[in-house]
């Protein structure tokens, strides 16, 4: 019987500091047993449990894309026990990854559609995975227009800056980067909160346009009315939830919203689905 | 199905024989209460026990259980790599489990044994276990099993059901595992015609169950309306979130996972947890989606009486053992809450949002 709690052993290959406050780091992992990489067969939008031996596990969205081979990547905010220990670890250290877990963004349904990605703060991780996935030469033609609205407090708090500026230059993706505010006179992108920029830049609703939203509760709270105003129907608004987790496979009982488990039936839900569940997230 | 008659004089000798091939568990008196314990040699299950204070769930699903072990010693090849622990899954048998506790394993199995994921710890322990039930001839005053999908002679989950007729035992052998255990104990005197007698005793026992719940309307109710019902305030008012109800319950299965390190080595273990505790759902950011006791009490009852009902179509997640009713320090009673839920009418609910 396969043990769904047993992590694959991995080695930290590289660590990058992502933000000016140094609270977010990106970890690249390589599987110790190369065949485990094939078993860890994931889709953009899924998450995994990062297992820091002796400290515990934390659920983290997979930031690398299934089109990127040879490693997996996660961006972790320093919050409490496990994430702080992870931040203190070094390249070369051994730990574990368990997954992939949960469902993913509905890629088959999104085929032939316009995709509007709306992200805020450090909840951009699985959105990065999604963008890399859609921009892959083998996939780009499967989707129509791609819009990305991504905001952070300040320029130094935006994740994946090098990639963002490269995507800015491409003509097959419409980038709308924004910051709440900046004193940098050379800032050439938007200034303003994500909901405001969404109202200005998001394409109008139509039957072929889907929005994927990922961000802090406050951003989601104020972006949803904007999408309503723009006419997006709730079955076309896709969200990824976070709840405290342990098992990640629907067994330990803590992450449910109604009869659904965020870890197993989610984390991706449409707003239409969420309207029918207790709001315990 | 085979019925075997056991002369009470051969009971103790049969139990003793079983110790050669099984680890035996049974109810024994500890202080003022009975609990399940692994039986030492010469120790017999106490069949006069009405029911144990804690359920039998720990025999298959221990309150604390090691999952993996690890070493942090970097001079070792396998440092920081988790390895499965050796657990004893040799055959074990529970003698004298009540039908409600056996049925509870069936309900809990729907959580641990799914088509997508299998919990190897629970499943291996369940497979290793033979359950020999003892029918309840004089049920307790808080028992409401007959309306909770169970009953004093209920057979689901059991490998054999033993009925005390007064001067001897009659046992219905229900499964292959039951067959094997009876062979090992040397109990083999068939009592072909005893079926009627068991049936009569069963009806007599069922008639003694004085307490009941209505559950017929639960699945038809709208989840969010029920969630927003005004009675939750009143239901949860006196709860102190002690978690007793979930710990004594045979059908509660929630757990936590923790690493425990001593020096350079340690274990990843799981421990029973409870939806009654604020920490159960607290995010690292301080946000808590079930931040008040109203949320938590509502979660317990909604899970047992609505979410579970909708998810599995296998009745309520309660076997009516009455333990939570008996043990709650503030007398919160699932039968009353079930009635409020089952008779809920959103039109008439005064302050539902
Ligand atoms: C599907 C999903 C994807 C996520 N993706 C990311 C990501 O890409 N980057 C990132 O930085 N964070 C992400 N998080 C949040 C991250 O899991 C928590 O910040 C982290 O668990 C905090 O753990 P800790 O041990 O540092 O904190 P502590 O507060 O010490 O937490 C103790 C334990 O509680 C649990 N826990 C606490 N908070 C959360 C939470 N918000 N969500 C789930 N479990 C929690 C964990 O088991 C943790 O080990 C995600 C959460 C979920 C559910
Ligand atoms: S036993 Fe009673 S007081 Fe304790 S958590 Fe359960 S309902 Fe609340
Ligand atoms: S909810 Fe109460 S009555 Fe029902 S099985 Fe659990 S402890 Fe027994
Ligand atoms: S994390 Fe255990 S049930 Fe979802």
XYZ file of C-alpha atoms and ligand atoms in Angstrom:
707
model
C 0.000 0.000 0.000
C 1.461 3.347 -0.984
C 1.888 5.680 1.953
C 0.417 9.075 0.992
C 2.133 10.732 3.972
C 5.672 9.827 2.918
C 7.550 12.744 1.316
C 10.004 12.364 -1.554
C 13.498 13.243 -0.354
C 14.877 16.371 -2.036
C 17.964 18.550 -1.887
C 17.783 22.330 -1.842
C 19.503 23.301 -5.073
C 19.227 27.061 -4.906
C 17.692 29.800 -2.763
C 16.796 33.275 -4.049
C 15.682 36.204 -1.945
C 12.639 37.599 -3.756
C 11.608 40.732 -1.886
C 13.318 43.767 -0.367
C 12.071 42.853 3.133
C 13.778 39.429 2.686
C 10.630 37.718 3.944
C 10.087 35.804 0.737
C 12.529 33.296 -0.619
C 12.288 31.021 -3.617
C 13.563 27.489 -3.099
C 14.579 25.255 -5.978
C 14.559 21.563 -5.162
C 16.051 18.572 -6.914
C 14.742 15.075 -6.204
C 17.323 12.780 -4.599
C 15.889 9.829 -6.546
C 15.518 10.969 -10.163
C 12.519 8.660 -10.732
C 10.588 10.627 -8.087
C 10.500 13.601 -10.436
C 8.293 11.601 -12.808
C 6.046 10.518 -9.983
C 5.679 14.145 -8.926
C 3.599 14.814 -12.029
C 1.796 18.100 -11.440
C -0.381 20.755 -13.076
C -0.248 24.509 -12.655
C -2.380 25.412 -9.622
C -1.522 22.422 -7.438
C 0.384 22.564 -4.169
C 2.672 20.319 -2.144
C 3.592 19.785 1.488
C 7.171 20.924 2.106
C 8.547 18.711 4.839
C 11.282 20.160 7.038
C 12.502 17.116 8.926
C 12.122 17.608 12.671
C 9.865 20.648 12.311
C 6.880 19.603 10.240
C 5.151 20.258 6.970
C 3.617 23.302 5.293
C 1.340 23.459 2.253
C 2.887 25.669 -0.443
C 1.724 26.340 -3.992
C 3.987 24.990 -6.718
C 5.632 27.999 -8.369
C 7.455 26.129 -11.109
C 5.582 25.052 -14.217
C 5.120 21.465 -15.380
C 6.920 22.593 -18.553
C 10.086 23.283 -16.537
C 12.082 20.097 -16.036
C 14.805 18.986 -13.657
C 13.621 20.862 -10.576
C 10.577 22.101 -8.675
C 10.290 25.557 -7.193
C 8.366 27.154 -4.309
C 8.257 30.685 -2.941
C 7.784 30.825 0.802
C 6.788 33.666 3.085
C 8.412 33.595 6.510
C 5.502 33.275 8.931
C 5.852 30.805 11.784
C 7.565 27.626 12.875
C 8.199 25.674 9.700
C 8.559 28.548 7.239
C 11.109 30.261 9.523
C 13.206 27.109 9.716
C 13.028 26.739 5.983
C 14.282 30.311 5.618
C 17.279 29.418 7.779
C 18.245 26.439 5.609
C 21.047 26.393 3.024
C 21.533 25.107 -0.478
C 22.587 21.454 -0.210
C 20.337 20.697 2.767
C 18.073 17.639 2.596
C 14.320 17.765 3.224
C 11.126 16.362 1.691
C 8.255 17.184 -0.647
C 4.897 15.443 -0.577
C 2.495 15.788 -3.449
C 1.401 17.034 -5.848
C -1.799 17.755 -3.921
C -5.188 19.290 -4.655
C -6.827 20.217 -7.907
C -5.565 22.757 -10.470
C -6.801 25.562 -12.631
C -9.229 24.099 -15.181
C -6.832 24.071 -18.141
C -9.071 22.044 -20.426
C -11.974 24.364 -19.852
C -9.712 27.389 -20.408
C -8.638 26.145 -23.806
C -9.609 28.613 -26.546
C -10.519 31.224 -23.929
C -9.183 34.586 -22.783
C -7.499 34.275 -19.414
C -7.261 37.218 -17.010
C -4.881 36.589 -14.137
C -5.314 38.820 -11.111
C -2.770 38.483 -8.323
C -1.716 40.387 -5.264
C 1.168 40.213 -2.827
C 2.974 36.913 -2.503
C 0.000 34.849 -3.675
C 1.488 35.017 -7.154
C 3.241 31.648 -6.961
C 0.840 29.316 -8.748
C 0.034 32.215 -11.078
C 3.687 32.281 -12.149
C 3.421 28.554 -12.783
C 0.298 29.196 -14.866
C 1.842 31.988 -16.936
C 4.996 29.990 -17.715
C 2.770 27.062 -18.620
C 0.546 29.076 -20.991
C 3.478 30.905 -22.594
C 5.272 27.658 -23.376
C 5.537 27.425 -27.186
C 3.670 24.109 -27.087
C 0.742 25.692 -25.223
C 0.430 29.360 -26.185
C -1.829 28.715 -29.193
C -4.295 26.834 -26.968
C -5.327 30.071 -25.267
C -6.608 33.396 -26.622
C -5.628 36.701 -24.993
C -3.762 36.569 -21.724
C -3.976 39.506 -19.314
C -2.029 39.718 -16.071
C -2.839 42.243 -13.354
C -0.339 41.891 -10.556
C 0.229 44.241 -7.684
C 2.337 44.550 -4.564
C 2.953 47.191 -1.923
C 6.081 48.559 -3.583
C 8.339 47.658 -6.536
C 10.702 45.769 -4.225
C 7.866 43.535 -3.064
C 6.992 42.164 -6.495
C 7.972 38.519 -6.968
C 9.900 37.236 -9.998
C 10.937 40.707 -11.138
C 13.218 39.512 -13.965
C 10.457 37.456 -15.487
C 7.862 40.197 -15.061
C 9.993 42.658 -17.012
C 10.581 40.108 -19.770
C 6.856 39.382 -20.056
C 6.287 43.164 -20.277
C 8.249 43.165 -23.524
C 6.299 40.358 -25.179
C 3.310 40.951 -27.404
C 1.525 37.684 -26.629
C 0.734 38.630 -23.032
C -0.753 41.884 -21.676
C 0.967 42.811 -18.448
C -0.489 45.329 -16.001
C 1.965 45.528 -13.137
C 1.065 47.863 -10.314
C 2.258 48.985 -6.910
C 0.296 50.615 -4.104
C 2.811 53.444 -4.136
C 6.459 54.259 -4.879
C 8.873 57.158 -4.591
C 10.897 55.871 -7.534
C 10.660 58.592 -10.232
C 11.599 56.057 -12.918
C 8.713 53.666 -12.139
C 7.150 53.170 -15.545
C 4.273 50.852 -14.689
C 0.948 51.431 -12.884
C 0.364 52.884 -9.472
C -2.818 51.959 -7.609
C -4.489 49.050 -5.859
C -5.261 45.863 -7.757
C -9.079 46.395 -7.777
C -8.642 49.870 -9.328
C -6.244 48.624 -12.001
C -8.566 45.685 -12.680
C -11.423 48.090 -13.306
C -9.258 50.072 -15.750
C -7.444 47.283 -17.570
C -9.376 44.033 -17.394
C -11.099 43.117 -20.640
C -14.895 43.263 -20.595
C -16.764 40.116 -19.666
C -17.821 37.745 -22.379
C -18.592 34.073 -22.614
C -14.994 33.317 -23.554
C -13.276 35.202 -20.757
C -12.233 33.729 -17.413
C -10.611 35.452 -14.441
C -8.260 33.672 -12.048
C -7.841 35.530 -8.754
C -5.262 34.847 -6.090
C -4.399 37.237 -3.316
C -4.913 38.331 0.240
C -8.538 38.329 1.478
C -8.719 42.133 1.373
C -7.741 42.232 -2.296
C -10.264 39.548 -3.179
C -12.951 41.345 -1.211
C -12.528 44.531 -3.245
C -11.794 42.919 -6.616
C -14.926 40.815 -6.714
C -17.348 43.793 -6.915
C -15.212 45.171 -9.739
C -15.550 41.947 -11.685
C -19.289 41.960 -10.957
C -19.452 45.487 -12.357
C -17.520 44.369 -15.435
C -20.126 41.652 -15.846
C -18.048 38.533 -15.088
C -20.379 35.691 -14.167
C -19.479 33.730 -11.059
C -18.781 30.503 -12.915
C -16.008 32.372 -14.769
C -14.285 33.670 -11.671
C -11.778 31.108 -10.447
C -10.135 31.393 -7.043
C -7.539 29.488 -5.085
C -8.145 29.177 -1.329
C -5.841 28.721 1.632
C -6.816 27.030 4.867
C -4.688 25.569 7.613
C -3.724 22.069 6.540
C -1.973 18.990 7.833
C -2.680 15.866 5.825
C -3.374 17.506 2.465
C -5.429 14.485 1.367
C -8.835 15.086 2.952
C -8.338 12.948 6.050
C -7.313 15.049 9.051
C -10.558 17.013 8.962
C -9.455 20.624 9.437
C -9.538 22.419 6.106
C -13.156 21.872 5.072
C -15.597 24.453 3.826
C -18.894 22.623 4.145
C -18.514 19.114 2.794
C -15.582 20.071 0.553
C -11.967 19.820 1.603
C -9.819 22.721 0.447
C -6.839 20.339 0.277
C -8.437 17.638 -1.855
C -11.513 19.072 -3.564
C -9.726 22.469 -3.883
C -7.774 24.648 -3.481
C -9.245 25.876 -6.782
C -12.964 26.718 -6.769
C -15.189 28.911 -8.899
C -16.951 31.729 -7.141
C -20.195 30.032 -8.101
C -19.145 26.975 -6.055
C -18.040 29.117 -3.126
C -21.373 30.921 -3.062
C -22.935 27.598 -2.088
C -20.554 26.779 0.761
C -20.068 28.172 4.258
C -17.436 30.925 4.069
C -14.971 29.267 6.414
C -11.760 30.415 4.748
C -24.760 -18.072 8.641
C -23.579 -20.217 11.503
C -24.723 -19.973 15.116
C -22.478 -21.412 17.797
C -23.409 -22.146 21.384
C -20.778 -21.431 24.018
C -21.073 -22.975 27.414
C -20.114 -20.222 29.885
C -17.800 -22.688 31.600
C -15.660 -22.948 28.459
C -15.541 -19.186 27.862
C -12.424 -18.411 29.892
C -10.528 -21.371 28.451
C -11.442 -20.298 24.912
C -10.205 -16.767 25.570
C -6.971 -18.164 26.969
C -6.468 -20.262 23.816
C -6.897 -17.172 21.644
C -3.872 -15.531 23.196
C -1.708 -17.947 21.206
C -2.713 -16.343 17.914
C -4.145 -12.914 18.789
C -3.349 -9.846 20.815
C -6.569 -9.537 22.799
C -8.375 -6.370 23.793
C -11.483 -5.989 25.883
C -13.331 -3.817 28.365
C -11.889 -3.790 31.874
C -12.731 -1.708 34.884
C -10.292 1.086 35.701
C -11.329 3.138 38.719
C -14.964 4.108 38.331
C -15.140 3.430 34.621
C -14.567 0.763 32.035
C -12.131 1.188 29.177
C -10.637 -0.983 26.467
C -7.262 -2.424 27.309
C -4.925 -5.005 25.918
C -5.586 -8.097 28.015
C -2.716 -9.748 29.819
C -2.515 -13.493 30.251
C -5.351 -14.761 32.429
C -7.159 -11.435 32.173
C -10.733 -11.630 30.873
C -12.887 -8.975 29.237
C -15.504 -7.707 31.669
C -18.763 -8.571 29.979
C -20.832 -6.864 32.661
C -19.676 -3.522 31.367
C -22.578 -1.543 29.870
C -20.186 0.463 27.777
C -16.715 1.930 28.084
C -16.116 5.619 28.833
C -13.890 6.027 25.778
C -14.858 4.222 22.606
C -12.914 1.345 21.079
C -11.472 3.558 18.340
C -7.992 3.740 19.867
C -7.438 0.028 19.237
C -7.305 0.730 15.519
C -6.557 4.437 15.596
C -4.324 5.204 18.606
C -4.543 8.583 20.272
C -0.869 9.006 19.455
C 0.811 7.037 16.704
C 4.265 7.150 15.137
C 4.216 7.469 11.353
C 7.872 7.932 10.426
C 11.269 8.134 12.037
C 14.306 10.166 11.073
C 17.834 10.973 12.028
C 19.317 14.469 11.933
C 22.858 13.094 12.296
C 24.626 14.300 9.174
C 27.253 11.586 9.393
C 24.538 9.106 8.466
C 23.777 8.408 4.825
C 20.012 8.731 5.371
C 20.000 11.847 7.531
C 16.827 14.002 7.261
C 15.051 11.298 5.239
C 11.811 9.960 6.688
C 11.428 6.207 7.014
C 8.323 4.223 7.866
C 8.261 2.931 11.427
C 7.799 -0.719 12.324
C 4.314 -1.175 13.675
C 2.880 -4.394 15.022
C 0.074 -5.415 12.665
C -0.110 -8.981 13.889
C -3.660 -10.288 14.365
C -5.572 -8.676 17.200
C -9.091 -9.256 18.428
C -11.479 -7.162 20.442
C -13.726 -9.263 22.639
C -16.849 -7.620 23.931
C -17.022 -4.562 21.710
C -20.531 -3.130 21.532
C -22.271 -3.044 18.132
C -22.190 0.777 18.084
C -18.403 0.895 18.319
C -18.055 -1.716 15.577
C -20.432 0.142 13.282
C -18.430 3.309 13.952
C -15.401 1.726 12.249
C -17.521 1.326 9.123
C -18.420 5.024 9.172
C -14.841 6.119 9.829
C -13.545 3.828 7.093
C -15.264 6.015 4.519
C -12.787 8.723 5.489
C -9.580 6.680 5.715
C -10.104 4.232 2.880
C -11.037 6.088 -0.302
C -10.563 5.479 -3.986
C -8.051 8.352 -4.180
C -6.021 7.909 -1.002
C -5.575 5.115 1.483
C -4.437 5.764 5.027
C -2.103 2.806 5.522
C -1.997 3.040 9.320
C -5.740 2.864 9.806
C -6.329 0.316 7.063
C -3.615 -2.116 8.167
C -4.779 -1.959 11.773
C -8.402 -2.452 10.724
C -7.464 -5.439 8.572
C -5.483 -6.975 11.422
C -8.423 -6.728 13.786
C -11.232 -9.199 14.436
C -14.235 -7.735 16.197
C -16.270 -9.992 18.462
C -19.299 -8.023 19.525
C -21.422 -8.361 22.583
C -25.102 -7.630 21.969
C -26.704 -5.164 24.370
C -29.573 -6.792 26.229
C -30.085 -3.859 28.554
C -29.064 -0.667 26.721
C -28.235 2.552 28.552
C -30.637 5.414 29.089
C -28.782 7.787 26.716
C -28.437 5.229 23.928
C -30.308 6.118 20.749
C -28.632 3.676 18.384
C -31.795 2.321 16.758
C -32.569 5.669 15.144
C -28.891 6.417 14.401
C -28.440 3.671 11.816
C -27.328 1.123 14.407
C -28.892 -1.023 17.116
C -28.214 -3.200 20.173
C -27.808 -6.318 17.987
C -26.461 -4.502 14.909
C -23.971 -6.557 12.902
C -22.187 -4.071 10.558
C -18.462 -4.113 11.164
C -18.556 -7.173 13.418
C -17.009 -10.559 12.680
C -19.207 -12.299 15.221
C -22.011 -11.220 17.523
C -22.224 -12.850 20.926
C -25.564 -12.864 22.712
C -25.841 -13.628 26.406
C -28.965 -15.732 26.952
C -28.429 -16.024 30.683
C -27.240 -19.587 31.031
C -25.039 -19.680 27.908
C -23.796 -17.592 24.994
C -25.066 -17.811 21.438
C -22.757 -16.431 18.753
C -23.606 -15.521 15.193
C -20.498 -15.983 13.069
C -20.613 -13.228 10.457
C -17.354 -13.370 8.521
C -14.395 -15.520 7.634
C -12.365 -13.716 10.289
C -15.015 -14.606 12.860
C -14.923 -18.211 11.707
C -11.159 -18.345 12.207
C -11.318 -16.868 15.665
C -13.997 -19.313 16.792
C -11.959 -22.202 15.450
C -8.908 -20.943 17.340
C -10.934 -20.660 20.566
C -12.342 -24.145 20.101
C -15.971 -22.959 20.232
C -17.711 -25.113 17.678
C -20.954 -26.497 19.062
C -23.470 -25.484 16.399
C -26.912 -24.342 17.504
C -28.807 -24.402 14.235
C -32.232 -23.630 15.674
C -31.173 -20.710 17.861
C -31.853 -18.032 15.237
C -35.368 -17.444 16.501
C -34.207 -17.053 20.063
C -31.642 -14.429 19.033
C -34.282 -12.606 17.017
C -36.616 -12.512 20.005
C -33.888 -11.183 22.298
C -33.022 -8.594 19.674
C -36.572 -7.285 19.529
C -36.745 -7.221 23.282
C -33.540 -5.162 23.444
C -34.591 -2.775 20.695
C -37.838 -2.121 22.516
C -35.834 -0.988 25.542
C -34.160 1.872 23.644
C -36.143 4.798 24.966
C -34.319 7.621 23.259
C -34.342 8.605 19.583
C -33.439 11.121 16.899
C -35.159 12.092 13.655
C -32.837 12.393 10.700
C -35.200 12.020 7.739
C -35.098 15.670 6.702
C -31.376 16.394 7.042
C -30.270 15.675 3.496
C -33.044 17.794 1.979
C -32.018 20.915 3.896
C -30.032 23.674 2.227
C -26.502 23.717 3.671
C -25.994 27.466 3.793
C -29.428 28.143 5.260
C -28.831 25.556 7.957
C -25.365 27.013 8.536
C -26.922 30.443 9.058
C -29.715 29.192 11.329
C -30.288 31.321 14.419
C -30.223 28.385 16.874
C -26.418 27.961 16.736
C -25.980 30.873 19.128
C -28.153 29.145 21.698
C -26.707 25.676 21.041
C -23.115 26.819 21.475
C -23.671 29.291 24.316
C -22.574 27.075 27.206
C -19.880 25.064 25.387
C -16.428 25.452 26.919
C -14.667 23.900 23.909
C -13.108 21.229 26.096
C -13.127 18.687 23.252
C -14.406 15.857 25.443
C -17.256 15.093 23.047
C -14.880 14.476 20.151
C -12.404 12.423 22.187
C -15.019 10.016 23.572
C -16.752 9.681 20.212
C -16.160 6.501 18.177
C -16.897 8.310 14.902
C -14.670 11.380 15.348
C -11.411 10.962 13.445
C -9.647 14.343 13.147
C -5.922 14.395 13.763
C -2.823 16.555 13.874
C 0.665 15.706 12.625
C 3.745 16.743 14.631
C 7.477 16.097 14.549
C 9.024 15.198 17.878
C 12.807 15.256 18.098
C 15.001 13.964 20.922
C 18.653 14.744 20.441
C 19.536 13.766 16.910
C 16.595 11.556 16.093
C 12.862 11.761 16.150
C 9.491 10.714 14.882
C 6.713 12.237 12.842
C 3.577 11.284 14.706
C -0.095 11.848 14.540
C -2.333 12.666 17.453
C -6.073 12.930 17.850
C -7.151 16.510 17.376
C -10.489 18.220 17.796
C -12.550 20.686 15.796
C -13.470 22.186 19.153
C -10.031 23.785 19.539
C -9.241 27.214 18.036
C -5.730 26.063 17.001
C -7.237 23.430 14.741
C -7.876 25.966 11.987
C -5.678 28.949 12.939
C -3.677 30.296 9.978
C -0.071 31.413 10.343
C -1.252 34.974 9.686
C -3.480 34.977 12.776
C -6.652 34.713 10.727
C -8.998 31.968 11.910
C -11.889 30.872 9.702
C -13.520 29.152 12.692
C -12.536 31.805 15.189
C -15.480 31.600 17.614
C -16.914 28.720 19.596
C -20.119 29.135 17.635
C -18.145 28.288 14.484
C -16.602 25.270 16.144
C -19.725 23.822 17.726
C -21.553 24.342 14.460
C -18.733 22.559 12.592
C -19.021 19.510 14.833
C -22.755 19.136 14.372
C -22.834 20.181 10.719
C -20.103 17.643 9.976
C -21.862 14.790 11.736
C -25.415 15.554 10.722
C -25.199 17.353 7.383
C -21.841 17.336 5.535
C -21.267 13.633 6.191
C -24.848 12.793 5.264
C -24.513 14.648 1.953
C -21.019 13.427 1.148
C -21.453 9.682 1.598
C -25.176 9.015 1.556
C -24.551 6.562 4.399
C -26.609 8.144 7.156
C -25.365 10.356 9.963
C -21.810 10.276 11.342
C -23.057 9.101 14.731
C -24.007 5.669 15.976
C -26.055 6.842 18.933
C -23.736 5.520 21.636
C -24.650 8.442 23.876
C -21.085 9.011 25.125
C -20.927 12.688 24.225
C -24.266 13.229 25.947
C -23.030 11.529 29.117
C -19.616 13.214 29.171
C -20.329 16.814 28.219
C -19.741 18.979 31.299
C -22.439 21.445 30.243
C -25.032 18.965 28.987
C -24.943 19.760 25.309
C -27.034 17.015 23.749
C -26.656 15.898 20.144
C -30.228 14.583 20.182
C -31.583 18.057 20.823
C -29.330 19.626 18.188
C -30.304 16.962 15.692
C -33.954 17.784 16.317
C -33.319 21.513 15.802
C -31.534 20.745 12.557
C -33.952 18.155 11.259
C -36.976 20.366 11.904
C -35.299 23.545 10.655
C -37.524 25.720 8.524
C -35.708 28.697 7.011
C -38.978 30.535 6.390
C -39.836 30.474 10.058
C -36.329 31.107 11.356
C -36.588 34.514 12.982
C -33.093 35.902 12.865
C -31.412 33.879 10.097
C -29.308 36.237 8.036
C -2.969 25.552 -0.847
C -2.041 26.495 -0.133
C -1.032 27.126 -0.827
C -0.145 27.991 -0.173
N 0.843 28.553 -0.891
C 1.747 29.325 -0.274
C 2.848 29.852 -1.002
O 2.995 29.609 -2.212
N 3.745 30.593 -0.337
C 3.602 30.858 0.999
O 4.459 31.538 1.552
N 2.575 30.392 1.712
C 1.637 29.623 1.114
N 0.596 29.107 1.860
C 0.485 29.453 3.297
C 1.437 28.604 4.130
O 1.026 27.259 4.098
C 1.483 29.058 5.594
O 1.991 30.347 5.648
C 2.353 28.119 6.415
O 1.724 26.877 6.598
C 2.704 28.684 7.771
O 3.397 27.685 8.485
P 4.406 27.957 9.654
O 4.791 26.666 10.226
O 5.504 28.834 9.199
O 3.503 28.818 10.635
P 2.837 28.427 12.021
O 1.891 29.499 12.320
O 3.898 28.129 13.017
O 1.990 27.145 11.619
C 2.034 25.885 12.194
C 1.374 24.915 11.229
O 0.050 25.337 10.930
C -0.297 25.109 9.584
N -0.621 26.420 8.934
C -0.481 27.641 9.472
N -0.933 28.590 8.641
C -1.376 27.999 7.535
C -1.968 28.468 6.318
N -2.210 29.759 6.047
N -2.278 27.570 5.396
C -2.080 26.277 5.629
N -1.548 25.762 6.750
C -1.187 26.603 7.706
C 0.866 24.392 8.996
O 0.661 23.023 9.100
C 2.022 24.841 9.869
O 3.112 23.996 9.885
C -0.296 28.252 1.219
C -1.319 27.621 1.920
C -2.181 26.749 1.260
C -3.261 26.084 2.020
S -18.013 18.129 25.607
Fe -19.587 19.740 25.678
S -18.484 21.564 26.490
Fe -16.898 20.079 25.811
S -16.480 20.727 23.668
Fe -18.053 19.089 23.569
S -20.008 20.216 23.523
Fe -18.450 21.696 24.241
S -21.758 11.868 18.379
Fe -22.058 11.252 20.523
S -23.691 9.712 20.433
Fe -22.933 9.948 18.341
S -21.360 8.371 18.107
Fe -20.284 10.234 18.785
S -20.204 10.092 21.041
Fe -21.743 8.569 20.321
S -5.509 19.188 5.298
Fe -6.292 17.422 6.271
S -8.318 17.405 5.539
Fe -7.439 19.004 4.384
